[in-house]
PDB file of C-alpha atoms and ligand atoms in Angstrom:
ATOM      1  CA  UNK A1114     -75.261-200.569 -20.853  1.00 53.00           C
ATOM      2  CA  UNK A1115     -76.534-200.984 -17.322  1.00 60.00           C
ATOM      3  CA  UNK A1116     -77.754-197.454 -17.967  1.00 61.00           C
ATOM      4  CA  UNK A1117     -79.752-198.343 -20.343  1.00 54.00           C
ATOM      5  CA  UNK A1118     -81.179-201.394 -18.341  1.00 49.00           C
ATOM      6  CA  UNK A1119     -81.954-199.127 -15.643  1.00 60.00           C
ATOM      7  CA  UNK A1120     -83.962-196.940 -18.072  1.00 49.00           C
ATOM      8  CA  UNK A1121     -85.683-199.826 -19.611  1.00 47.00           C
ATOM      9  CA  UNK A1122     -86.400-201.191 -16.094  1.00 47.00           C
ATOM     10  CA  UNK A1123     -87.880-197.789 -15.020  1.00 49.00           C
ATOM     11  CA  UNK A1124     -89.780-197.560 -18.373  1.00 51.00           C
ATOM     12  CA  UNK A1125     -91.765-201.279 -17.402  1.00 48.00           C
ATOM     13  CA  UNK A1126     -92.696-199.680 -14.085  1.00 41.00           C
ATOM     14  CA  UNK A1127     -94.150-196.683 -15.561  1.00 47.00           C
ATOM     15  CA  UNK A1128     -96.076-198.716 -17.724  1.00 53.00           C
ATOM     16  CA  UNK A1129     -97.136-201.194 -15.292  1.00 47.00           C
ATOM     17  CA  UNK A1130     -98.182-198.722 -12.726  1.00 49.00           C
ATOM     18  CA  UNK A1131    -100.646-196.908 -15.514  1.00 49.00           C
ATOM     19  CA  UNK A1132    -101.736-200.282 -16.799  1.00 47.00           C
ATOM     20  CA  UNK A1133    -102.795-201.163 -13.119  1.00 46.00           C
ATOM     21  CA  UNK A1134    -104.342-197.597 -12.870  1.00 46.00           C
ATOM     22  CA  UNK A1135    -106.438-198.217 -15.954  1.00 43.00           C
ATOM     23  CA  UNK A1136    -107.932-201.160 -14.013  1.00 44.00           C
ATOM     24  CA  UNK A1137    -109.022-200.058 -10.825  1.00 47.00           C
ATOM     25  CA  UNK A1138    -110.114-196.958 -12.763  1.00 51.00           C
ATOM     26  CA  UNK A1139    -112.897-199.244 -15.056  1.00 64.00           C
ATOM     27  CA  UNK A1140    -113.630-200.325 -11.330  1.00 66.00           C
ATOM     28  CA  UNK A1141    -114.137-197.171  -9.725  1.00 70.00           C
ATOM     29  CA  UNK A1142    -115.670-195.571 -12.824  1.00 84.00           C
ATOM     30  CA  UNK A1143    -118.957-197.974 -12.871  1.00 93.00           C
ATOM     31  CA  UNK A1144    -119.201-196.744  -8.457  1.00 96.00           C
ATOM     32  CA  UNK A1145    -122.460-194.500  -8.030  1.00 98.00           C
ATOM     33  CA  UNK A1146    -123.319-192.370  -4.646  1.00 97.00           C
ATOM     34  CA  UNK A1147    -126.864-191.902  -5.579  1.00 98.00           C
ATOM     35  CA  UNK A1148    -130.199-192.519  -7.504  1.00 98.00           C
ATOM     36  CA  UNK A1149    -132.456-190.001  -9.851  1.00 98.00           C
ATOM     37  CA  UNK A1150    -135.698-191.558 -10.319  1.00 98.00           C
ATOM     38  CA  UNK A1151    -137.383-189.707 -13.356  1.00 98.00           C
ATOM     39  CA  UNK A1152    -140.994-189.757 -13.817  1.00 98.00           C
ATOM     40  CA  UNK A1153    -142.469-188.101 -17.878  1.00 98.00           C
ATOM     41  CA  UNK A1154    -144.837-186.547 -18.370  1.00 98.00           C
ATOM     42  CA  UNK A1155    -146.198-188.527 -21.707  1.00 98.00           C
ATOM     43  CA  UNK A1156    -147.570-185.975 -23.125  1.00 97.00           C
ATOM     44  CA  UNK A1157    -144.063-183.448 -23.511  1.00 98.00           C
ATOM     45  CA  UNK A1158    -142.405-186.931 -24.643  1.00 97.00           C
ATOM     46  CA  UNK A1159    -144.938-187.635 -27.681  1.00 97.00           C
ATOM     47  CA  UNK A1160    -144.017-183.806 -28.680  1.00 96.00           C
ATOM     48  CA  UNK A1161    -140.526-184.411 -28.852  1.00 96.00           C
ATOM     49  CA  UNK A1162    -141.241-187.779 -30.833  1.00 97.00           C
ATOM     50  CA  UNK A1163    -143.198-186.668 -33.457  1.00 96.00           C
ATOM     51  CA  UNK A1164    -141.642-183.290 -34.003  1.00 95.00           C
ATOM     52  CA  UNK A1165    -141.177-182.662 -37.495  1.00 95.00           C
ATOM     53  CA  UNK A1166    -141.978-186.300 -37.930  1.00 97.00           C
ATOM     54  CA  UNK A1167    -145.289-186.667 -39.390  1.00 96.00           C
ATOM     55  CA  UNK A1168    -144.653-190.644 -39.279  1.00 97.00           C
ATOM     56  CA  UNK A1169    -144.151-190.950 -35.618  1.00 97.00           C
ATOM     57  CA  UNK A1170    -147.221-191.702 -33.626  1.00 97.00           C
ATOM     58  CA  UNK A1171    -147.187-192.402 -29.537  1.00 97.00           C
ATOM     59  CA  UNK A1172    -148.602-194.858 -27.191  1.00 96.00           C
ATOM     60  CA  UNK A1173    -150.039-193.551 -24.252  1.00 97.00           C
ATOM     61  CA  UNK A1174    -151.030-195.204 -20.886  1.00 97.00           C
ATOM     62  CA  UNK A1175    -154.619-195.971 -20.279  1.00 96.00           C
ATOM     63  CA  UNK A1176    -154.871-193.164 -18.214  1.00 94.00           C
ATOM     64  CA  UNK A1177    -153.435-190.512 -20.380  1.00 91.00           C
ATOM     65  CA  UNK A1178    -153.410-188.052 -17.994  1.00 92.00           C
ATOM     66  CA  UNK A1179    -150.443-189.904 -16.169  1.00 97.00           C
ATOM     67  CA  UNK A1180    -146.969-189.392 -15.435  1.00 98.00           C
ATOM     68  CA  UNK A1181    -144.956-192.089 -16.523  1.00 98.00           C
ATOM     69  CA  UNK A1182    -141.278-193.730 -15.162  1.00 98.00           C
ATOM     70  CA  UNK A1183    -138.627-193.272 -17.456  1.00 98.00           C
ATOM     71  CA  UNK A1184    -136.046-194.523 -15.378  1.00 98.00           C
ATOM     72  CA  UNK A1185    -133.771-195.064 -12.510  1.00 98.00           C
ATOM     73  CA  UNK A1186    -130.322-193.875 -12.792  1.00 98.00           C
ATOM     74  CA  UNK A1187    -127.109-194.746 -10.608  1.00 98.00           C
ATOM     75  CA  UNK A1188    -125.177-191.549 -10.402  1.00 98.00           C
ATOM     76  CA  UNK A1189    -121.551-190.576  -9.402  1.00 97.00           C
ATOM     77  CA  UNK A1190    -121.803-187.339  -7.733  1.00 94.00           C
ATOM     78  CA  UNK A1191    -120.757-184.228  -9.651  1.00 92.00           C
ATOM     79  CA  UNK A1192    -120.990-186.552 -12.959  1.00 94.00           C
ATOM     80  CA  UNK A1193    -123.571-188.554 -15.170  1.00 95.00           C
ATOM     81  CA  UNK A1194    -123.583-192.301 -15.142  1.00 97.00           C
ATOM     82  CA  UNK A1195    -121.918-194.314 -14.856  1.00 98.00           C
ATOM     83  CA  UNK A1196    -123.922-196.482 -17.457  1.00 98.00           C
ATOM     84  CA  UNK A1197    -123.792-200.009 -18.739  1.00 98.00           C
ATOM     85  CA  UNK A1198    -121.829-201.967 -16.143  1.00 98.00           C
ATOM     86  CA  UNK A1199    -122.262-205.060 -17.482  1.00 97.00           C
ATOM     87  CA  UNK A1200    -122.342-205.937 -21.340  1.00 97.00           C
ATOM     88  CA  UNK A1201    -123.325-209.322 -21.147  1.00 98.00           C
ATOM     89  CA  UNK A1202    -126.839-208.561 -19.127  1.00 98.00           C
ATOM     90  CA  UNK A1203    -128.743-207.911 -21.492  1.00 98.00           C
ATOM     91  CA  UNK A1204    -132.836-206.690 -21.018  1.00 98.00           C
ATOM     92  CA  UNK A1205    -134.985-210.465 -21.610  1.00 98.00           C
ATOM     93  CA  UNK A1206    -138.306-209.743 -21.441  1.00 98.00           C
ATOM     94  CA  UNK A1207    -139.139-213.158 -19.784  1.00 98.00           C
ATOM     95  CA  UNK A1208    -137.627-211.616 -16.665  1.00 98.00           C
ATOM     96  CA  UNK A1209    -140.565-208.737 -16.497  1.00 98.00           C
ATOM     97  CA  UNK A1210    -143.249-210.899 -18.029  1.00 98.00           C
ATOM     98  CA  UNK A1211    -145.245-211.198 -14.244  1.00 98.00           C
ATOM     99  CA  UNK A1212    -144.822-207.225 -14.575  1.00 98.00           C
ATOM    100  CA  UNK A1213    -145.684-206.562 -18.192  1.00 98.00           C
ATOM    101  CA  UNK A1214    -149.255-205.231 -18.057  1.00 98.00           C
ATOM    102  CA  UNK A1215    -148.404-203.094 -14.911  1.00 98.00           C
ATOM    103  CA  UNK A1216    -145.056-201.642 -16.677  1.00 98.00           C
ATOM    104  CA  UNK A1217    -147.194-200.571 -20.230  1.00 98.00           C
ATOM    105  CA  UNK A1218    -149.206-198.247 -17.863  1.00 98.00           C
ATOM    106  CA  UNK A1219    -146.714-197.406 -15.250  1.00 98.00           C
ATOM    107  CA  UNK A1220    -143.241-197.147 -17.847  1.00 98.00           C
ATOM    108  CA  UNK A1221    -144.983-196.395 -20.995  1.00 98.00           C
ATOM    109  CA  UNK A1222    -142.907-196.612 -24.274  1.00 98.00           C
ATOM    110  CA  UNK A1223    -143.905-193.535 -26.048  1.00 97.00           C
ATOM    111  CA  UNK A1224    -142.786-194.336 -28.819  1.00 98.00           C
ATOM    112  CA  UNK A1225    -144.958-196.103 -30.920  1.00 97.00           C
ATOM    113  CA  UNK A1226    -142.965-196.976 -34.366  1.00 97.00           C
ATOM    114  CA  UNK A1227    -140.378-198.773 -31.534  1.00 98.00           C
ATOM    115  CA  UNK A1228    -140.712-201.907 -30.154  1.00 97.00           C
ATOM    116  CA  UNK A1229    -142.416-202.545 -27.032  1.00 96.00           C
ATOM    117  CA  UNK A1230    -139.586-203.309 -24.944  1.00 98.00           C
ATOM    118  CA  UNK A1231    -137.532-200.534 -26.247  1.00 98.00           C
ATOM    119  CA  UNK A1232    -137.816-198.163 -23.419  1.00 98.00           C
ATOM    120  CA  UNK A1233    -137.076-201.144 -20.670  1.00 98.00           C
ATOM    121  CA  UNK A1234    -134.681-202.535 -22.630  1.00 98.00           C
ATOM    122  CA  UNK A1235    -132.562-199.228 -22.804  1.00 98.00           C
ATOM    123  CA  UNK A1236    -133.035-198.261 -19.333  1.00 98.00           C
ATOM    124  CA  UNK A1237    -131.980-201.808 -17.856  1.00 98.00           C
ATOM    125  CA  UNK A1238    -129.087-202.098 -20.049  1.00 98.00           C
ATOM    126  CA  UNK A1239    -127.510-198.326 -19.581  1.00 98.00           C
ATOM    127  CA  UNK A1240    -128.563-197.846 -15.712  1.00 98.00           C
ATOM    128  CA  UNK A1241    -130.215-201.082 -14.003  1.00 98.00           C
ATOM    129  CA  UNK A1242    -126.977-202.792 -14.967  1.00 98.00           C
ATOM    130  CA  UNK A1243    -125.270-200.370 -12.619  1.00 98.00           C
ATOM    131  CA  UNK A1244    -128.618-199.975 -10.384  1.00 98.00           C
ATOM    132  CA  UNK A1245    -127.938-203.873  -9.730  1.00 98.00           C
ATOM    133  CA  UNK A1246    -124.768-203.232  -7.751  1.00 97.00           C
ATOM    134  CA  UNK A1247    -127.125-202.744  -4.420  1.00 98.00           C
ATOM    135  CA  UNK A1248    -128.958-206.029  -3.423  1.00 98.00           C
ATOM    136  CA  UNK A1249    -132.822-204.642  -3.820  1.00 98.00           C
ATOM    137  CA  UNK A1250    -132.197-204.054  -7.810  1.00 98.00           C
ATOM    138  CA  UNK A1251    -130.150-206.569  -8.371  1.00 98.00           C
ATOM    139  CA  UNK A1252    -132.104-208.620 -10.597  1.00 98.00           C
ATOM    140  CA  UNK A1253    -134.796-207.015 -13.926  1.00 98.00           C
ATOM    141  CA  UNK A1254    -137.704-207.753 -12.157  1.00 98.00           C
ATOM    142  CA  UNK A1255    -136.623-206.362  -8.821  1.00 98.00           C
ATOM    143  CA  UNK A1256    -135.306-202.888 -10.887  1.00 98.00           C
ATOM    144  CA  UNK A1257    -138.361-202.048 -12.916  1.00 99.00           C
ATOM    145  CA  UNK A1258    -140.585-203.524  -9.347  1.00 98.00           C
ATOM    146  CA  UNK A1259    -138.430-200.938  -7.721  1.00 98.00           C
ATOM    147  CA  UNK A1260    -139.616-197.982 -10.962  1.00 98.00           C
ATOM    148  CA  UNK A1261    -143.586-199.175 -10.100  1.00 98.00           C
ATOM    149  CA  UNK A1262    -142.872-198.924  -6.343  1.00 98.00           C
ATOM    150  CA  UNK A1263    -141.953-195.419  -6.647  1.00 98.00           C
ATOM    151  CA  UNK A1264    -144.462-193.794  -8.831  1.00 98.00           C
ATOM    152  CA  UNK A1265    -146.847-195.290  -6.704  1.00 98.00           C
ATOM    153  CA  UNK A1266    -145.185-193.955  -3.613  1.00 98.00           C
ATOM    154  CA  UNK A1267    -144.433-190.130  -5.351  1.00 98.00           C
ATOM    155  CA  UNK A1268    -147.394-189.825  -8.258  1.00 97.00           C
ATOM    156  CA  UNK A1269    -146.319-186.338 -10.014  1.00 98.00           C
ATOM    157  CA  UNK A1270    -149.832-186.633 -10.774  1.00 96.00           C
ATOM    158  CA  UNK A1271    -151.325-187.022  -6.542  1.00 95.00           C
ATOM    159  CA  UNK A1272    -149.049-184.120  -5.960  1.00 98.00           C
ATOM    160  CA  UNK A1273    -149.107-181.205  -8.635  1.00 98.00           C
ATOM    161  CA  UNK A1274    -153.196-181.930  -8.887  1.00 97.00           C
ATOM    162  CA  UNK A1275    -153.025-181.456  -4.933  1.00 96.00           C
ATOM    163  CA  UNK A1276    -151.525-177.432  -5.478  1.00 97.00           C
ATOM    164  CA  UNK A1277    -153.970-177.607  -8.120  1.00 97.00           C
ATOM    165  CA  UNK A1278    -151.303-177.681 -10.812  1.00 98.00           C
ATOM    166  CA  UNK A1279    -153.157-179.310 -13.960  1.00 97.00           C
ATOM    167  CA  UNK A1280    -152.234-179.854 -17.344  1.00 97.00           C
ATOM    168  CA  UNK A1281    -152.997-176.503 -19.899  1.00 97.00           C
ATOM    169  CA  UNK A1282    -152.018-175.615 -22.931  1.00 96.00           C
ATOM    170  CA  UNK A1283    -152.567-172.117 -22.332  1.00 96.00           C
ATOM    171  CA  UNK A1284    -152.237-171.304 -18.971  1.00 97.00           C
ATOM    172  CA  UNK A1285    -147.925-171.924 -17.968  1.00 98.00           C
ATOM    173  CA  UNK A1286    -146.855-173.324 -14.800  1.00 98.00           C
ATOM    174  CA  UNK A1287    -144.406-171.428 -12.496  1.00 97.00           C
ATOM    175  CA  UNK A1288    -141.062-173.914 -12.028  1.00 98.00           C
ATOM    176  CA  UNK A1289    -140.939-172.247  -8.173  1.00 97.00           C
ATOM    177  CA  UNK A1290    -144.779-173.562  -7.264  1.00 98.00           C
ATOM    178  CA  UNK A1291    -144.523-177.060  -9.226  1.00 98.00           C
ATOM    179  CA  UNK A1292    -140.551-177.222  -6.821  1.00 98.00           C
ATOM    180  CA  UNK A1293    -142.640-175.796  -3.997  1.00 98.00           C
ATOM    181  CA  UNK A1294    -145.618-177.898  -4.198  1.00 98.00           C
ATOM    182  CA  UNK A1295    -143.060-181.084  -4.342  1.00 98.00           C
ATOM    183  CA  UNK A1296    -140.892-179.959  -1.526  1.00 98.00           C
ATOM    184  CA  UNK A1297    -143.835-179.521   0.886  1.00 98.00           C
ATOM    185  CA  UNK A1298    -145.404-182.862  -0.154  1.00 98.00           C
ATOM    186  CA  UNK A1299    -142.323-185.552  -0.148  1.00 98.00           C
ATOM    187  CA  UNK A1300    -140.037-182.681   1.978  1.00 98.00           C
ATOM    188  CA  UNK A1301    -137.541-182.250  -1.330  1.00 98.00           C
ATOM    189  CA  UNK A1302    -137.524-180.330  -4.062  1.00 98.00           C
ATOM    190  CA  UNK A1303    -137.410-182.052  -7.302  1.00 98.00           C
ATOM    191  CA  UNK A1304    -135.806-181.717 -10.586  1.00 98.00           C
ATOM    192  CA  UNK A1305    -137.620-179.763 -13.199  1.00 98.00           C
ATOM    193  CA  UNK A1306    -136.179-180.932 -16.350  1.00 98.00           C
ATOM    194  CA  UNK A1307    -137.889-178.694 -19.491  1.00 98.00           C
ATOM    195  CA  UNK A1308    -137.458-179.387 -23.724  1.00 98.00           C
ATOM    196  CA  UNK A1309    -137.517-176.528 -26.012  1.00 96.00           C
ATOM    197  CA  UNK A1310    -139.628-177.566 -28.881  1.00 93.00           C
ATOM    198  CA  UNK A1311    -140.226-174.820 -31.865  1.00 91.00           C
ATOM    199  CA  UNK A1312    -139.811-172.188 -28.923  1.00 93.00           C
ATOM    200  CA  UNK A1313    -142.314-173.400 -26.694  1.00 96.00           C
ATOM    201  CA  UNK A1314    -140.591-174.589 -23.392  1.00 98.00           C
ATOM    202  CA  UNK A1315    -142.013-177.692 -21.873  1.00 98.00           C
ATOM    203  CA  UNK A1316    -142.609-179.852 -18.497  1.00 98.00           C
ATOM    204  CA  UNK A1317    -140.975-182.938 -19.348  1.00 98.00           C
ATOM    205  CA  UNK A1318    -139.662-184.524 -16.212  1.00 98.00           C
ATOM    206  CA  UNK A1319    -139.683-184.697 -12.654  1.00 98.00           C
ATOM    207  CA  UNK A1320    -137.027-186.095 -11.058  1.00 98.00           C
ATOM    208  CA  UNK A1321    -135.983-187.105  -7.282  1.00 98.00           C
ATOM    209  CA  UNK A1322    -132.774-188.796  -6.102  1.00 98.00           C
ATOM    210  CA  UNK A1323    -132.685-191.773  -3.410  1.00 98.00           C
ATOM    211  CA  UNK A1324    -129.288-192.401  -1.677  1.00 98.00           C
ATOM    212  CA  UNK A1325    -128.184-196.340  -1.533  1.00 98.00           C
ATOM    213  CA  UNK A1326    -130.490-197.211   1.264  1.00 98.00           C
ATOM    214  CA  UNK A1327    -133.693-196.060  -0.623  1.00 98.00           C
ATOM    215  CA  UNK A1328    -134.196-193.186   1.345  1.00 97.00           C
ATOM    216  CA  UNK A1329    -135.902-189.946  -0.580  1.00 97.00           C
ATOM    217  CA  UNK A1330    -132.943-187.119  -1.040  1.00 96.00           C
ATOM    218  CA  UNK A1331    -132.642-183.802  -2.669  1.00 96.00           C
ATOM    219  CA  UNK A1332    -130.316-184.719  -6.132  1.00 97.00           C
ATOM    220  CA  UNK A1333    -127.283-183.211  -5.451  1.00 94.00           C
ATOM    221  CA  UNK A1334    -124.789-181.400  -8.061  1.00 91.00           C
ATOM    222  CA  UNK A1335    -127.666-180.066 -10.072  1.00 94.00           C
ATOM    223  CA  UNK A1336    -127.878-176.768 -11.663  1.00 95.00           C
ATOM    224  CA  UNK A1337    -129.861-174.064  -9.285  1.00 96.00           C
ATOM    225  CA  UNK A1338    -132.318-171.293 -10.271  1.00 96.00           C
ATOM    226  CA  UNK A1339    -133.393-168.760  -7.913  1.00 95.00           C
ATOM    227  CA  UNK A1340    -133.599-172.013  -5.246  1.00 96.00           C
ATOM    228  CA  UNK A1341    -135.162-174.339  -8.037  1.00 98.00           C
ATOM    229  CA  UNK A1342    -133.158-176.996  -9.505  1.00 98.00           C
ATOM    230  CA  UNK A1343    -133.665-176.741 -12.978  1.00 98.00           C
ATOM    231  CA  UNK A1344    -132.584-176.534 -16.774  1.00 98.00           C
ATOM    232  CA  UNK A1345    -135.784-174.394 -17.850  1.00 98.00           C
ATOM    233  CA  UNK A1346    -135.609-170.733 -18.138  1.00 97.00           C
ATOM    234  CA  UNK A1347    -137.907-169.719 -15.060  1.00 96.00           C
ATOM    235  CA  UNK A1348    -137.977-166.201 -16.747  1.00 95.00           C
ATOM    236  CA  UNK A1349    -140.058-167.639 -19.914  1.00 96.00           C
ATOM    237  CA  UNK A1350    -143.283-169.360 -19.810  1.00 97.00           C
ATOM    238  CA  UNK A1351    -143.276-173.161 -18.954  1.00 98.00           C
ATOM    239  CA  UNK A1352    -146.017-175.396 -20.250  1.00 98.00           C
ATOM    240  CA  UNK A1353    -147.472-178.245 -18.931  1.00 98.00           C
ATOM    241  CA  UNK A1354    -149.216-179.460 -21.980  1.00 97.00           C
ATOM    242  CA  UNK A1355    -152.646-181.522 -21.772  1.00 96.00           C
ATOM    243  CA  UNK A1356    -153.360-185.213 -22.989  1.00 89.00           C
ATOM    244  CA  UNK A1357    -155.329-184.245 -26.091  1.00 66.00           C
ATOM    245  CA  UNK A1358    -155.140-182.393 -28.589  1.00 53.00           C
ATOM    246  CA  UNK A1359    -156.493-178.961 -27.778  1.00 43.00           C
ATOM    247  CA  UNK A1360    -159.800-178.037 -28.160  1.00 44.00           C
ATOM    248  CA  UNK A1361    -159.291-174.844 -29.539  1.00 45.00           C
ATOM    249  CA  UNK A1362    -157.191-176.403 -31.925  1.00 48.00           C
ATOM    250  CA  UNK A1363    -160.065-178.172 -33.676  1.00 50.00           C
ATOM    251  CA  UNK A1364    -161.903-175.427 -33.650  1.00 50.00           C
ATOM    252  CA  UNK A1365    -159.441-173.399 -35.340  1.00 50.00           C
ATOM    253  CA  UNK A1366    -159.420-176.592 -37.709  1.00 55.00           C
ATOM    254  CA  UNK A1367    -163.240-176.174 -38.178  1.00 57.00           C
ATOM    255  CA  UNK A1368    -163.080-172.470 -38.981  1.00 56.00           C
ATOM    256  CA  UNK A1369    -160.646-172.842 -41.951  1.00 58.00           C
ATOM    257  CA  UNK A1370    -162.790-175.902 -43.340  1.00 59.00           C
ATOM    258  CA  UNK A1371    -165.736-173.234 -43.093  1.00 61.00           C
ATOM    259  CA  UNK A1372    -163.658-170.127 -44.914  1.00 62.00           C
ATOM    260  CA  UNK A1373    -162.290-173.218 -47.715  1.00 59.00           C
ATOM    261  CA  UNK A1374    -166.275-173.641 -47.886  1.00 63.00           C
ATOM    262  CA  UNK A1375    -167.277-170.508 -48.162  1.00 65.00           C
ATOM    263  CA  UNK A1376    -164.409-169.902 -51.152  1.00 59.00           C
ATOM    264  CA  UNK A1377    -165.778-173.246 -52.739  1.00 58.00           C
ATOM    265  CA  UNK A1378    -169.514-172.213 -53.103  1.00 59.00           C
ATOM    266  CA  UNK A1379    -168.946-168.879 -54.038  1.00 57.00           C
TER     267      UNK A1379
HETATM  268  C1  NAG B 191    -122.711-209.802 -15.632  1.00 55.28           C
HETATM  269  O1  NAG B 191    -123.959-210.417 -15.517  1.00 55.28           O
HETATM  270  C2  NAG B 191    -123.933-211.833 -15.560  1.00 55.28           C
HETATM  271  C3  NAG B 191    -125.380-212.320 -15.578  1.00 55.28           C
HETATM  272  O2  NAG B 191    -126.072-211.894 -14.424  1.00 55.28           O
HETATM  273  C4  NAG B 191    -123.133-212.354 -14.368  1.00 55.28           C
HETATM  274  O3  NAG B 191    -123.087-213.766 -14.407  1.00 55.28           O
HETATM  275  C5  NAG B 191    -121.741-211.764 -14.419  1.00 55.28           C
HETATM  276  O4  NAG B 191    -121.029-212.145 -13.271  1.00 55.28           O
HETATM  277  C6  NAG B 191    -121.797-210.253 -14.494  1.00 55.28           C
HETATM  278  N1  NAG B 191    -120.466-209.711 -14.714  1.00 55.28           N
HETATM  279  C7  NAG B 191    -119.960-208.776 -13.935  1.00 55.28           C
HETATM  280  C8  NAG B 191    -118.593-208.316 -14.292  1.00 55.28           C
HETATM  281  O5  NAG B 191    -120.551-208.328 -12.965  1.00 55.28           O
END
């Protein structure tokens, strides 16, 4: 009998002890060490939206030739996330409103058949509610503030134009000259982050980590090419697609309407 108590006691312990564990574990699991800030390049996004999806359409800032925020992301080193620390915080527009002309240029929603706050609502409620753990994001209008603040302060677009790395559809960008050309600019190299779409590899995002002061550091734990930190295939071409539609593209549009015209008055 008191055997039995003892294992029954001993049991309760065990049980207690991993019911306590599971606790401070949700704790610990929403901690972050770092920051990526990830600025789009609008242009690789609106492929990705409308491919194979003849109904999708995409906004585009004013200034189409502009990288874009896409967010700011708390992040547990060697890990992703953690995301969506607090459930009950949810993205309310009112709290952006004095913002909301600067953030349509500056953190674009792409996609046009979603609603406007889309984007911002996404990014608040999976990483701002995490971001918000360190007093100068804790609030929505000091975390997307905070996304304006640093575009202005690292512009893709001030620093790849500088190297004179511009938008082509024909001429690819080397991944060690755009890391390069951002190293010797802010003094770290960024993230090239690259999307595969029918076999064509492109730019899609730059991204750059802060530590919990603010302070500009190299994103740590990512995966290294050849001393770039990247997930495109530096062996193949990368393209850095322009704002429009290609030129030559019309053009090739034009010569099939003449051959169709041809065939028709013959
Ligand atoms: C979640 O956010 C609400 C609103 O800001 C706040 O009152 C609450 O304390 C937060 N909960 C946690 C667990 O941080």
């Amino acid at each position: 009998m008191s055997k039995l108590i003892s294992v029954l006691v001993l049991y309760l312990c065990f049980d207690l002890a991993h019911q306590y564990r599971g606790q401070s574990r949700s704790i610990a699991d929403k901690e972050w060490d770092f920051l990526i800030f990830t600025q789009q390049w609008p242009s690789s996004m609106c492929k990705v939206w409308t491919h194979n999806k003849p109904k999708h359409h995409c906004v585009f800032p004013k200034k189409a030739d502009s990288w874009t925020v896409h967010g700011i992301w708390p992040t547990k080193k060697g890990t992703k996330g953690p995301f969506n620390c607090n459930t009950t915080w949810l993205f309310d527009p009112e709290q952006v409103r004095p913002i909301e002309s600067e953030l349509e240029q500056a953190w674009t929603n792409i996609e046009k058949e979603t609603s406007l706050y889309n984007l911002w609502a996404h990014e608040w409620n999976k990483h701002g509610t995490c971001a918000a753990m360190i007093e100068p994001l804790n609030s929505q209008l000091k975390y997307f503030s905070k996304g304006i603040d640093f575009l202005n302060q690292y512009h893709m677009n001030d620093i790849l134009t500088s190297a004179n790395i511009v938008p082509s559809d024909t001429n690819p960008v080397k991944a060690e000259e755009v890391s390069a050309t951002v190293a010797s600019k802010i003094g770290v190299r960024p993230f090239i982050a690259c999307e595969f779409e029918d076999g064509v590899q492109y730019l899609i995002e730059l991204r750059v980590c802060f530590d919990k002061q603010l302070n500009l550091k190299e994103c740590e734990g990512e995966h290294e090419v050849n001393g770039v930190l990247t997930n495109c295939n530096i062996a193949k071409n990368i393209i850095y697609p322009t704002a429009l539609p290609p030129a030559n593209l019309q053009i090739v549009q034009l010569h099939k309407f003449i051959n169709w015209l041809q065939w028709f008055t013959l």
